[in-house]
Amino acid sequence: MRYHIHRRAVLTALLMSAAGAIVISRSPALAQSDPLPSWNDGKAKQSILDFVNAVTREGAPNFVPAAERIATFDNDGTLWVEQPMYTQLAFALDRARALAPMHPEWKQKQPFKAVLGGDMKALAASGERGLVELVMATHAGMTIEEFERIVKEWLSTARQPRFKRPYTELVYQPMLELLAYLRANGFKTFIVSGGGIEFMRPWSEQIYGVPPEQVVGSSIKTRFQMRRDIPELFRLPEINFVDDGAGKPVGINEHIGRRPIAAFGNSDGDLQMLQWATKSGGRRFGLIVHHTDGEREYAYDRKSRFGHLDKALDAAALNDWTVVSMKDDWKRIFAFN
Amino acid sequence: MRYHIHRRAVLTALLMSAAGAIVISRSPALAQSDPLPSWNDGKAKQSILDFVNAVTREGAPNFVPAAERIATFDNDGTLWVEQPMYTQLAFALDRARALAPMHPEWKQKQPFKAVLGGDMKALAASGERGLVELVMATHAGMTIEEFERIVKEWLSTARQPRFKRPYTELVYQPMLELLAYLRANGFKTFIVSGGGIEFMRPWSEQIYGVPPEQVVGSSIKTRFQMRRDIPELFRLPEINFVDDGAGKPVGINEHIGRRPIAAFGNSDGDLQMLQWATKSGGRRFGLIVHHTDGEREYAYDRKSRFGHLDKALDAAALNDWTVVSMKDDWKRIFAFN
């Protein structure tokens, strides 16, 4: 089965919000001597340690005050698994199936017919328009609290098809250590994802240690209304912002209002964020997670349906960004390994 | 001279960003025994102390964990003076005058003709459309760094007409103490203003202790672009978001992703923010700054051109929000008093 889904189409489609649930404490047990125990010694690990050392040593030429130590992380493929499809797309498909009994007309109507028949090729053929329709039908039409509950419930039962585990367990242990290491060195860590802001916020703090106010993502519009004297925010079937590609620096500026000094991604959707963070003078750090381990995770880059990494890989060489080979640089990938 | 300018029109018009400069350290010297020394003893002050005590005492029925202690503050009229006009409007007028030599056509074209002739009545008559045009001409067409520099330079020289002082000195000392008191009790303080997000960020940290990432406001769109291999964010003459009235809960949700437990405002533009924060169950706190002191500041409410306070004043009585009389509740208003 071959099909192609445009990343922007999926993102536009996934403009949503709210995931969570499986509350597993995974504070990495850092060895006193090694803040990054799941990383193999090598150039990648060393480049991280060197950067943090350079910007945190008071009086050193590249010292950066703590308030300006902003680090931004992509989510899908950088902090957690994005294959065989973005988690949020899996959520949208499950949600459409759950809602189908209330929509008998979906049996004859694309993109719903494709979803209900499991025909991914036809879903892809419905294009951005079809995906947006799918997302609006599954992510809008309720209050923000209702959506949060729906996402949490889904995450508590859904399982990733290959690993048979909750999606929130499929986060990269070396990246959790990196997040914690940066925070221990005065950094403020943000997520800047093409995924839906309200799909991530319900679980970002428990899983990543990143509170809701430090999550930036795509979004649909909401409307404030009083219902029986109770204020509520109602989710509308209308795109508000697509936080991907050239949208990432825009989202960073709007939400954070400071320029990051370090950025972490894994795909062409992160190219402009990496440029924005690193090409600004002073000591800066860019890092790309390269999915090279088909055995322990997935192997893909230039022609992948999700997490397409082509231009950003070329730019990494030109700009001296660190490219992490998951196979070579990571001792283990998941906490359960 | 009578004229009327719609608040929304001004806000839409003031959708901008960037002020700063006058770096005066004003950390309030808190008396050990009294965290709010510029407040007179009375119901208003007591209601603040009672609320903070109730939500911070571990084990108490209304205890709120520190991570959820979100407090949101309006800016114009709540933290600093908004008369005889919003500071950002004064900035836009000065900026239009400065740019006029490059635009000979403005002499014949509204709203610029009105601005250059000092005809506020004609400016008001140009309506929302005229004000938006004024703002776009003065706030867009440069990078975010250029705009920040322009705002800082303006603030370093501009003087408020009545007090003959820099605008950044016309902040309310009791409110600075309140911000500091809340932070000392584990609160995260945010600004949620109808004013331009990038007009406030350059100075919010120095003046209020609120870092850029905790400022929410109105905005125009920006575009990411590479120019001679240098990434930049360019300000476009297009409205992105109006953070006023029913837009405030929307902006709060998008930026913070948590519901405030305390909100502070002074006008009808803050009504929905106060509803959103306080009508959610649990111990909550709403406060309205009532401008009752024509001698030391300004006296206005139900029919004011800027800071119109009518529905929100009625709602305060219904919802048990604290109404602060500047005349009676504040021992002093400015640090220089």
mmCIF file of C-alpha atoms in Angstrom, chain B residues 24-30 35-39 73 75 78-80 167-184 189 191 203-210 289 330 332-336:
data_model
loop_
_atom_site.group_PDB
_atom_site.id
_atom_site.type_symbol
_atom_site.label_atom_id
_atom_site.label_comp_id
_atom_site.label_asym_id
_atom_site.label_seq_id
_atom_site.Cartn_x
_atom_site.Cartn_y
_atom_site.Cartn_z
ATOM 1 C CA ILE B 24 14.625 52.262 36.894
ATOM 2 C CA SER B 25 14.830 49.601 39.511
ATOM 3 C CA ARG B 26 11.636 49.822 41.477
ATOM 4 C CA SER B 27 11.622 46.713 43.574
ATOM 5 C CA PRO B 28 9.254 47.802 46.309
ATOM 6 C CA ALA B 29 10.965 47.930 49.654
ATOM 7 C CA LEU B 30 8.546 45.681 51.483
ATOM 8 C CA PRO B 35 3.817 43.069 52.155
ATOM 9 C CA LEU B 36 1.548 45.851 50.840
ATOM 10 C CA PRO B 37 2.810 49.056 52.505
ATOM 11 C CA SER B 38 1.244 51.398 49.932
ATOM 12 C CA TRP B 39 -2.218 50.010 50.637
ATOM 13 C CA PHE B 73 -3.212 41.464 35.103
ATOM 14 C CA ASN B 75 -2.037 46.680 31.869
ATOM 15 C CA THR B 78 -4.588 48.545 35.996
ATOM 16 C CA LEU B 79 -0.807 48.692 36.209
ATOM 17 C CA TRP B 80 -0.097 52.084 34.664
ATOM 18 C CA TYR B 167 5.451 56.631 30.999
ATOM 19 C CA THR B 168 7.328 53.804 32.689
ATOM 20 C CA GLU B 169 7.376 55.837 35.909
ATOM 21 C CA LEU B 170 3.601 56.147 35.833
ATOM 22 C CA VAL B 171 3.050 52.654 37.145
ATOM 23 C CA TYR B 172 1.023 52.128 40.298
ATOM 24 C CA GLN B 173 3.219 51.436 43.311
ATOM 25 C CA PRO B 174 0.482 49.445 45.139
ATOM 26 C CA MET B 175 0.152 47.171 42.103
ATOM 27 C CA LEU B 176 3.921 46.617 41.938
ATOM 28 C CA GLU B 177 3.749 45.540 45.564
ATOM 29 C CA LEU B 178 0.828 43.260 44.774
ATOM 30 C CA LEU B 179 2.700 41.619 41.877
ATOM 31 C CA ALA B 180 5.720 41.034 44.105
ATOM 32 C CA TYR B 181 3.564 39.746 46.965
ATOM 33 C CA LEU B 182 1.837 37.208 44.724
ATOM 34 C CA ARG B 183 5.157 36.009 43.282
ATOM 35 C CA ALA B 184 6.583 35.690 46.783
ATOM 36 C CA THR B 189 2.093 36.620 37.222
ATOM 37 C CA ILE B 191 0.050 40.498 31.850
ATOM 38 C CA TRP B 203 10.128 46.782 29.459
ATOM 39 C CA SER B 204 7.692 44.447 31.296
ATOM 40 C CA GLU B 205 10.470 42.543 33.032
ATOM 41 C CA GLN B 206 12.330 45.600 34.312
ATOM 42 C CA ILE B 207 9.252 47.539 35.337
ATOM 43 C CA TYR B 208 6.855 44.802 36.498
ATOM 44 C CA GLY B 209 9.094 41.774 36.979
ATOM 45 C CA VAL B 210 7.066 39.997 34.297
ATOM 46 C CA VAL B 289 -9.077 49.135 40.063
ATOM 47 C CA TRP B 330 -4.039 53.510 48.129
ATOM 48 C CA ARG B 332 0.359 56.476 47.539
ATOM 49 C CA ILE B 333 -0.086 55.959 43.838
ATOM 50 C CA PHE B 334 3.338 56.378 42.258
ATOM 51 C CA ALA B 335 6.814 55.590 43.538
ATOM 52 C CA PHE B 336 7.737 59.259 43.169
#
